[in-house]
PDB file of C-alpha atoms in Angstrom:
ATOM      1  CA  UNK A   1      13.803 -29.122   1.313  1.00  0.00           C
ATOM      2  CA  UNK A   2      14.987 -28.184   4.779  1.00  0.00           C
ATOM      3  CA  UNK A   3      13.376 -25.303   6.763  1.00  0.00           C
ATOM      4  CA  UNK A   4      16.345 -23.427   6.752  1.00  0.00           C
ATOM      5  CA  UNK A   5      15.884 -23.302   3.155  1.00  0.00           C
ATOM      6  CA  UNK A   6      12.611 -21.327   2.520  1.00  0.00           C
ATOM      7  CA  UNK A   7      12.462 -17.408   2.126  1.00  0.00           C
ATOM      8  CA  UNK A   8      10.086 -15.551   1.302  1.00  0.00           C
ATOM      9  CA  UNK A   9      11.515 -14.913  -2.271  1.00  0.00           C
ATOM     10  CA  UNK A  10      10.111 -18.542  -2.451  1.00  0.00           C
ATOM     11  CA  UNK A  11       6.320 -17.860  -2.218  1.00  0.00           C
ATOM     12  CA  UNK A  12       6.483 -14.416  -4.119  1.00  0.00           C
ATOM     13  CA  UNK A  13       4.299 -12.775  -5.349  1.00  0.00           C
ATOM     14  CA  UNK A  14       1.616 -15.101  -5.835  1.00  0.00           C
ATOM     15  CA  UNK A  15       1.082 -16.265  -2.228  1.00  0.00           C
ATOM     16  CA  UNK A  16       0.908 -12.616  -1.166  1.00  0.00           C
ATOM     17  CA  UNK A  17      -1.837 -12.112  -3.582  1.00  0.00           C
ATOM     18  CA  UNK A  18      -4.369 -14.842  -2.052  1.00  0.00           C
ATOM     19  CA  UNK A  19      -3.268 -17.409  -4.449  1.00  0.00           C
ATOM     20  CA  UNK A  20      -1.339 -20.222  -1.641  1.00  0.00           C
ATOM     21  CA  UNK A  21       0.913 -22.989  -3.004  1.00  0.00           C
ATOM     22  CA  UNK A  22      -1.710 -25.078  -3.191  1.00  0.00           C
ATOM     23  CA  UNK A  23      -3.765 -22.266  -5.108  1.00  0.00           C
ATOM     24  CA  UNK A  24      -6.616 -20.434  -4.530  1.00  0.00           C
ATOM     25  CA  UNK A  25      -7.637 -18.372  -1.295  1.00  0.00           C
ATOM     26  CA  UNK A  26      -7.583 -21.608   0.078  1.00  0.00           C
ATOM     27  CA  UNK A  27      -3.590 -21.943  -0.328  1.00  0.00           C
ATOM     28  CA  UNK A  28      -1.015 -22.307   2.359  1.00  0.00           C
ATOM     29  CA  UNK A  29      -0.991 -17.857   2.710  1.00  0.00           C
ATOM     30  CA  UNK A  30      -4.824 -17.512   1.974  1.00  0.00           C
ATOM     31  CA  UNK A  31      -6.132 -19.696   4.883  1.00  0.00           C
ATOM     32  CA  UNK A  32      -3.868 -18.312   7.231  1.00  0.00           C
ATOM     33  CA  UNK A  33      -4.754 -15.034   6.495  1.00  0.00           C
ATOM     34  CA  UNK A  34      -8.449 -16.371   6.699  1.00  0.00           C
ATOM     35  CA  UNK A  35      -8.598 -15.509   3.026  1.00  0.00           C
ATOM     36  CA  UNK A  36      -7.545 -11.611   3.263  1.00  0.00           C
ATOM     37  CA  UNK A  37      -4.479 -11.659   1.144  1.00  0.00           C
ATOM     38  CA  UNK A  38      -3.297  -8.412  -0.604  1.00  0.00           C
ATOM     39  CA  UNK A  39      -6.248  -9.727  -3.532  1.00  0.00           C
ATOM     40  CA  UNK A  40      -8.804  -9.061  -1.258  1.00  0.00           C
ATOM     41  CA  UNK A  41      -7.939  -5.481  -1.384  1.00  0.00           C
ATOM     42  CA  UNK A  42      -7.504  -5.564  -5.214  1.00  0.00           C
ATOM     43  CA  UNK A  43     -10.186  -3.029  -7.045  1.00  0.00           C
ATOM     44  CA  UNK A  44     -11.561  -3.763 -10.438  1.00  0.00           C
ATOM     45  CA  UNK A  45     -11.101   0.171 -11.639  1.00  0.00           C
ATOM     46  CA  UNK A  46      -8.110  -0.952 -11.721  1.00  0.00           C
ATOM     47  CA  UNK A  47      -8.497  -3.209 -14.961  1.00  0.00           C
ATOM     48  CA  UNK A  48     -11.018  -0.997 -16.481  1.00  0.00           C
ATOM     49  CA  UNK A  49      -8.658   2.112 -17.077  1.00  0.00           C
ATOM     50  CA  UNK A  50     -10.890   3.850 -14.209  1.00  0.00           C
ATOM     51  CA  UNK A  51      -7.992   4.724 -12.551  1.00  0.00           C
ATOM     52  CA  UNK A  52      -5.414   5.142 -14.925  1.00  0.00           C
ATOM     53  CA  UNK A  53      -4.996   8.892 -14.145  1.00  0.00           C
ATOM     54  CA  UNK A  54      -5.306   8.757 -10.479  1.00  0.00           C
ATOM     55  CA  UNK A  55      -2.090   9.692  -8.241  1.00  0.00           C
ATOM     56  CA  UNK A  56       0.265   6.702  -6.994  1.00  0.00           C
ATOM     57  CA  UNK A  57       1.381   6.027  -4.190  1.00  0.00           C
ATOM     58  CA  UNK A  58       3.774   3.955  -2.516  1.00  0.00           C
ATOM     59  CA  UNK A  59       4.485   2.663   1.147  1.00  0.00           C
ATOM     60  CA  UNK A  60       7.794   3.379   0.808  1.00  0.00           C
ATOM     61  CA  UNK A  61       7.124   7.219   0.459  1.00  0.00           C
ATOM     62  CA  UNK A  62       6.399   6.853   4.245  1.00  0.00           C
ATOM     63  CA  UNK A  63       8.967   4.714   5.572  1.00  0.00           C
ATOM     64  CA  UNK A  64      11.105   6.247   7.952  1.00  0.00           C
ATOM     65  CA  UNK A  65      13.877   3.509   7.587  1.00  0.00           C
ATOM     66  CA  UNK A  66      14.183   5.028   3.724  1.00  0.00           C
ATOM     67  CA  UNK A  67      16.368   7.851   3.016  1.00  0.00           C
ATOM     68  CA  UNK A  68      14.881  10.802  -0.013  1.00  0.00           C
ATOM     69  CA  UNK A  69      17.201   9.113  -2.356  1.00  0.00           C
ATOM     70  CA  UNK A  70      15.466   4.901  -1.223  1.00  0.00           C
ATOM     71  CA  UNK A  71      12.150   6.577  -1.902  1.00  0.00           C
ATOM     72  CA  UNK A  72      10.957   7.986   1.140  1.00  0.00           C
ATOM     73  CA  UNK A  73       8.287  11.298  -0.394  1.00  0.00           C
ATOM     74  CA  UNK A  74       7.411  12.807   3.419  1.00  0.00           C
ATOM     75  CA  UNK A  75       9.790  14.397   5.815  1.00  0.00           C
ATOM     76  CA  UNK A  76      11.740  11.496   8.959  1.00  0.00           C
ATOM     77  CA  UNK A  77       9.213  13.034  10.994  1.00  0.00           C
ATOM     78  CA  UNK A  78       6.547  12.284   9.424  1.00  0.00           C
ATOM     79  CA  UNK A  79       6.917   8.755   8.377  1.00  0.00           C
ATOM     80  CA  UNK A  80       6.006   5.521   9.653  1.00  0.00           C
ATOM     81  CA  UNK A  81       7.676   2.085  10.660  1.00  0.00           C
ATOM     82  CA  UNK A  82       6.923  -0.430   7.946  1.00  0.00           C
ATOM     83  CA  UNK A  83       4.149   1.051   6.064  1.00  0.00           C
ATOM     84  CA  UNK A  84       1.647  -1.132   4.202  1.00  0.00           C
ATOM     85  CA  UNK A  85      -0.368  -0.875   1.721  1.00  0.00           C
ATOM     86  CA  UNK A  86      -3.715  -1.428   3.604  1.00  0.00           C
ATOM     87  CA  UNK A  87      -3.057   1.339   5.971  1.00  0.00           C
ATOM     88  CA  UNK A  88      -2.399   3.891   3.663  1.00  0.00           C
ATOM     89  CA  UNK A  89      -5.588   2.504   1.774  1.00  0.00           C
ATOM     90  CA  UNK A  90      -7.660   3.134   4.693  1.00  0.00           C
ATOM     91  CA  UNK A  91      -6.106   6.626   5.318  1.00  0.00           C
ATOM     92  CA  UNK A  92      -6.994   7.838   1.924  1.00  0.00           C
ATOM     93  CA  UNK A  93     -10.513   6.282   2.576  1.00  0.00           C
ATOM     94  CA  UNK A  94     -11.089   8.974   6.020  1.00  0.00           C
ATOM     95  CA  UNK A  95      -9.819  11.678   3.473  1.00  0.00           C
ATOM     96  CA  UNK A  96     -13.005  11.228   1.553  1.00  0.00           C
ATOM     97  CA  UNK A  97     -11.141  10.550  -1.692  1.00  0.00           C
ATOM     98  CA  UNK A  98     -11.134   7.538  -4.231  1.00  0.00           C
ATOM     99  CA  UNK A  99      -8.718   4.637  -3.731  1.00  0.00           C
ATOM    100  CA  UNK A 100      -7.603   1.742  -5.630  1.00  0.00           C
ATOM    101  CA  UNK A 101      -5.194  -0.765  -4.650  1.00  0.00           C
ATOM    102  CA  UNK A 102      -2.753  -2.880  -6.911  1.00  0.00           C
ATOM    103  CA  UNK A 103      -1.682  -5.260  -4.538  1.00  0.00           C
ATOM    104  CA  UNK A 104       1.240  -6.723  -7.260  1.00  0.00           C
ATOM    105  CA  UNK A 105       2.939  -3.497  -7.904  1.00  0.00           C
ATOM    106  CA  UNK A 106       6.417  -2.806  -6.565  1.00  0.00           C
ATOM    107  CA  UNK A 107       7.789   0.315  -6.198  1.00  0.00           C
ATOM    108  CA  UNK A 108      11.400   0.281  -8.168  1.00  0.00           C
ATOM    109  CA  UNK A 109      13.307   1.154  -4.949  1.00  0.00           C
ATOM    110  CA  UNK A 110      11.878  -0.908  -2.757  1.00  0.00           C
ATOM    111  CA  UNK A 111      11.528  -4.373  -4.417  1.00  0.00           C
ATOM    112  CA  UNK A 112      10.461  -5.704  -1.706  1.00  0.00           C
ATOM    113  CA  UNK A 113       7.123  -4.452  -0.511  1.00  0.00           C
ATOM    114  CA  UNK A 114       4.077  -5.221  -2.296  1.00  0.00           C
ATOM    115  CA  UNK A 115       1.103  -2.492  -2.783  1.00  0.00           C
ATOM    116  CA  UNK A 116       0.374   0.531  -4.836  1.00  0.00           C
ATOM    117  CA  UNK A 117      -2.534   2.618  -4.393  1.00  0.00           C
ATOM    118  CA  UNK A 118      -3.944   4.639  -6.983  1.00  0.00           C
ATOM    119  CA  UNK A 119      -5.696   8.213  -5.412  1.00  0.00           C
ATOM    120  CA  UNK A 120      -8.087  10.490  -7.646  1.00  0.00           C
ATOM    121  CA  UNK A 121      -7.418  13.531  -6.592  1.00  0.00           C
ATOM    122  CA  UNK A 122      -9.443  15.116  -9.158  1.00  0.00           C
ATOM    123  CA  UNK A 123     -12.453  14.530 -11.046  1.00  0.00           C
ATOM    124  CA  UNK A 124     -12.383  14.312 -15.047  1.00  0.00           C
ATOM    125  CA  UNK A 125     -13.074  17.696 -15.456  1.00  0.00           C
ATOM    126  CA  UNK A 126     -10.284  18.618 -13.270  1.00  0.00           C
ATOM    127  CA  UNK A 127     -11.923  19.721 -10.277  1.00  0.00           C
ATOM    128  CA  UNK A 128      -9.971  18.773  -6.995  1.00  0.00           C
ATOM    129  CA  UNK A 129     -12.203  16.248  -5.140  1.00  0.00           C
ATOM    130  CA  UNK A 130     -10.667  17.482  -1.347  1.00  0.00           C
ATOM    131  CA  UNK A 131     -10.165  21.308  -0.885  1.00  0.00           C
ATOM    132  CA  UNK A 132      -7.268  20.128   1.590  1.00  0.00           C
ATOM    133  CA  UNK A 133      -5.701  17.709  -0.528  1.00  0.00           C
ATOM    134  CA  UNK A 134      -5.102  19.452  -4.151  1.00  0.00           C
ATOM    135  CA  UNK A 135      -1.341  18.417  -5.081  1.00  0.00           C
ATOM    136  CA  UNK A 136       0.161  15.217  -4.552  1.00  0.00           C
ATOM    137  CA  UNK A 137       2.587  16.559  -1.933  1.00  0.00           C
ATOM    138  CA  UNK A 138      -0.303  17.752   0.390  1.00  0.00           C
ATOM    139  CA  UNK A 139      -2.459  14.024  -0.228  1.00  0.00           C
ATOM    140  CA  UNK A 140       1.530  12.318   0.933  1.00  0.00           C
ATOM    141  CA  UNK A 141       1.622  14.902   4.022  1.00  0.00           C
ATOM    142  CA  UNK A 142      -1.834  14.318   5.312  1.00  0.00           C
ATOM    143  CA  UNK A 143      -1.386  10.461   4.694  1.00  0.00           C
ATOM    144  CA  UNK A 144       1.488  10.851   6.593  1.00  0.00           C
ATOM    145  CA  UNK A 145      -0.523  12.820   9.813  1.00  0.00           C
ATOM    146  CA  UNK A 146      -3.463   9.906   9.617  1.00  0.00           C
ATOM    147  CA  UNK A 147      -1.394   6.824   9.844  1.00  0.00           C
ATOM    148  CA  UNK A 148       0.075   6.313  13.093  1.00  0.00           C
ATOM    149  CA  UNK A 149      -3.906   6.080  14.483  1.00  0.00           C
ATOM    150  CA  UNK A 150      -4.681   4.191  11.191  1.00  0.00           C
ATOM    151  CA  UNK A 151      -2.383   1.674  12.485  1.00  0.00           C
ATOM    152  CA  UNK A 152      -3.120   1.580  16.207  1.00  0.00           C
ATOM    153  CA  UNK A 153      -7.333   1.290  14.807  1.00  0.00           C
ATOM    154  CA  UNK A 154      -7.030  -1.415  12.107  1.00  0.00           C
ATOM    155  CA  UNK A 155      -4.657  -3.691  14.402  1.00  0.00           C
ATOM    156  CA  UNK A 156      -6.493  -3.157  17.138  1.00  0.00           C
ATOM    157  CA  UNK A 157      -9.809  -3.996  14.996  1.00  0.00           C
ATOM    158  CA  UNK A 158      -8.150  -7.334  14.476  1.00  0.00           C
ATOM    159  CA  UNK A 159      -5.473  -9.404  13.587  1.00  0.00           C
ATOM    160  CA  UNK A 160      -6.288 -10.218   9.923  1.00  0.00           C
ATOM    161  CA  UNK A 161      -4.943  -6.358   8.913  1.00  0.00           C
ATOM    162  CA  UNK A 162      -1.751  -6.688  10.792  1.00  0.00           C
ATOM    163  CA  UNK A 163      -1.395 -10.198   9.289  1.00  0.00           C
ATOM    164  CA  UNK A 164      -2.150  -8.978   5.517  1.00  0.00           C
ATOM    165  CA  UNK A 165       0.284  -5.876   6.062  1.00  0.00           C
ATOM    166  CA  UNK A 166       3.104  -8.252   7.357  1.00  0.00           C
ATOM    167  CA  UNK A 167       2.805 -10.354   3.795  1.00  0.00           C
ATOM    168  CA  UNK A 168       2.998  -7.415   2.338  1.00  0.00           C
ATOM    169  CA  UNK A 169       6.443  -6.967   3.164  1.00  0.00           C
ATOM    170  CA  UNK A 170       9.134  -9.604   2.841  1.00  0.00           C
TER     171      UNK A 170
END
């Protein structure tokens, strides 16, 4: 196969989830990424049911190429170029709430990027876990404020995060 014949519809999605063509985190995707593929990332609540009931969330809800109607959940203004998954991750971590990422999930309208995260916003009792974040709305707007610097601290912490948000994306 020529080179001008590989896309990245070609290596999808198991490559992006640390699995490689030749498998494993060792794979072709896994040791470049020094074995941080979107897996790495993946949370076992996930497969319990823990978070079956959290909030989801989607990088395209903050992607200021989108338009409402592609997906996009927070106002031009607000929104990022190319969103991933790992950033909003860590944003939701300096909220103080819960996160889970499902590094395989898809968002319908953007079939293209890989991530979901999963946000409890309350606890089982229904007691909001963040007096500042209570709706979903208010979690997407202060998502929204946090990652430009989110960005600017986890590339500039090192290459691996800007490398694992780049597969996430096709």
């Amino acid at each position: 196969m020529a080179d001008d014949d590989i896309d990245n519809l070609d290596f999808l999605p198991q490559e992006l989830m640390g699995g490689g063509m030749m498998g494993g985190p060792g794979g072709m995707m896994g040791g470049m990424m020094g074995g941080m593929g979107l897996a790495a990332l993946a949370d076992p609540r996930i497969k319990d049911g823990t978070a079956s009931r959290w909030v989801c969330v989607y990088p395209v809800y903050f992607d200021q190429d989108k338009s409402w109607e592609e997906g996009r959940r927070v106002p031009k203004a607000a929104a990022v170029k190319d969103p991933a998954a790992v950033y909003i991750h860590r944003a939701v971590e300096m909220l103080g709430l819960e996160a889970a990422v499902e590094p395989a999930r898809r968002h319908p309208r953007d079939a293209f990027t890989f991530g979901r995260i999963r946000v409890q916003l309350r606890t089982s009792d229904g007691r909001a876990l963040n007096s500042t974040c209570t709706t979903k709305k208010q979690l997407l707007l202060r998502i929204a404020s946090l990652l430009p610097a989110v960005v600017v601290a986890l590339d500039a912490d090192g290459p691996h995060h800007a490398e694992t948000a780049a597969t996430s994306r096709s």
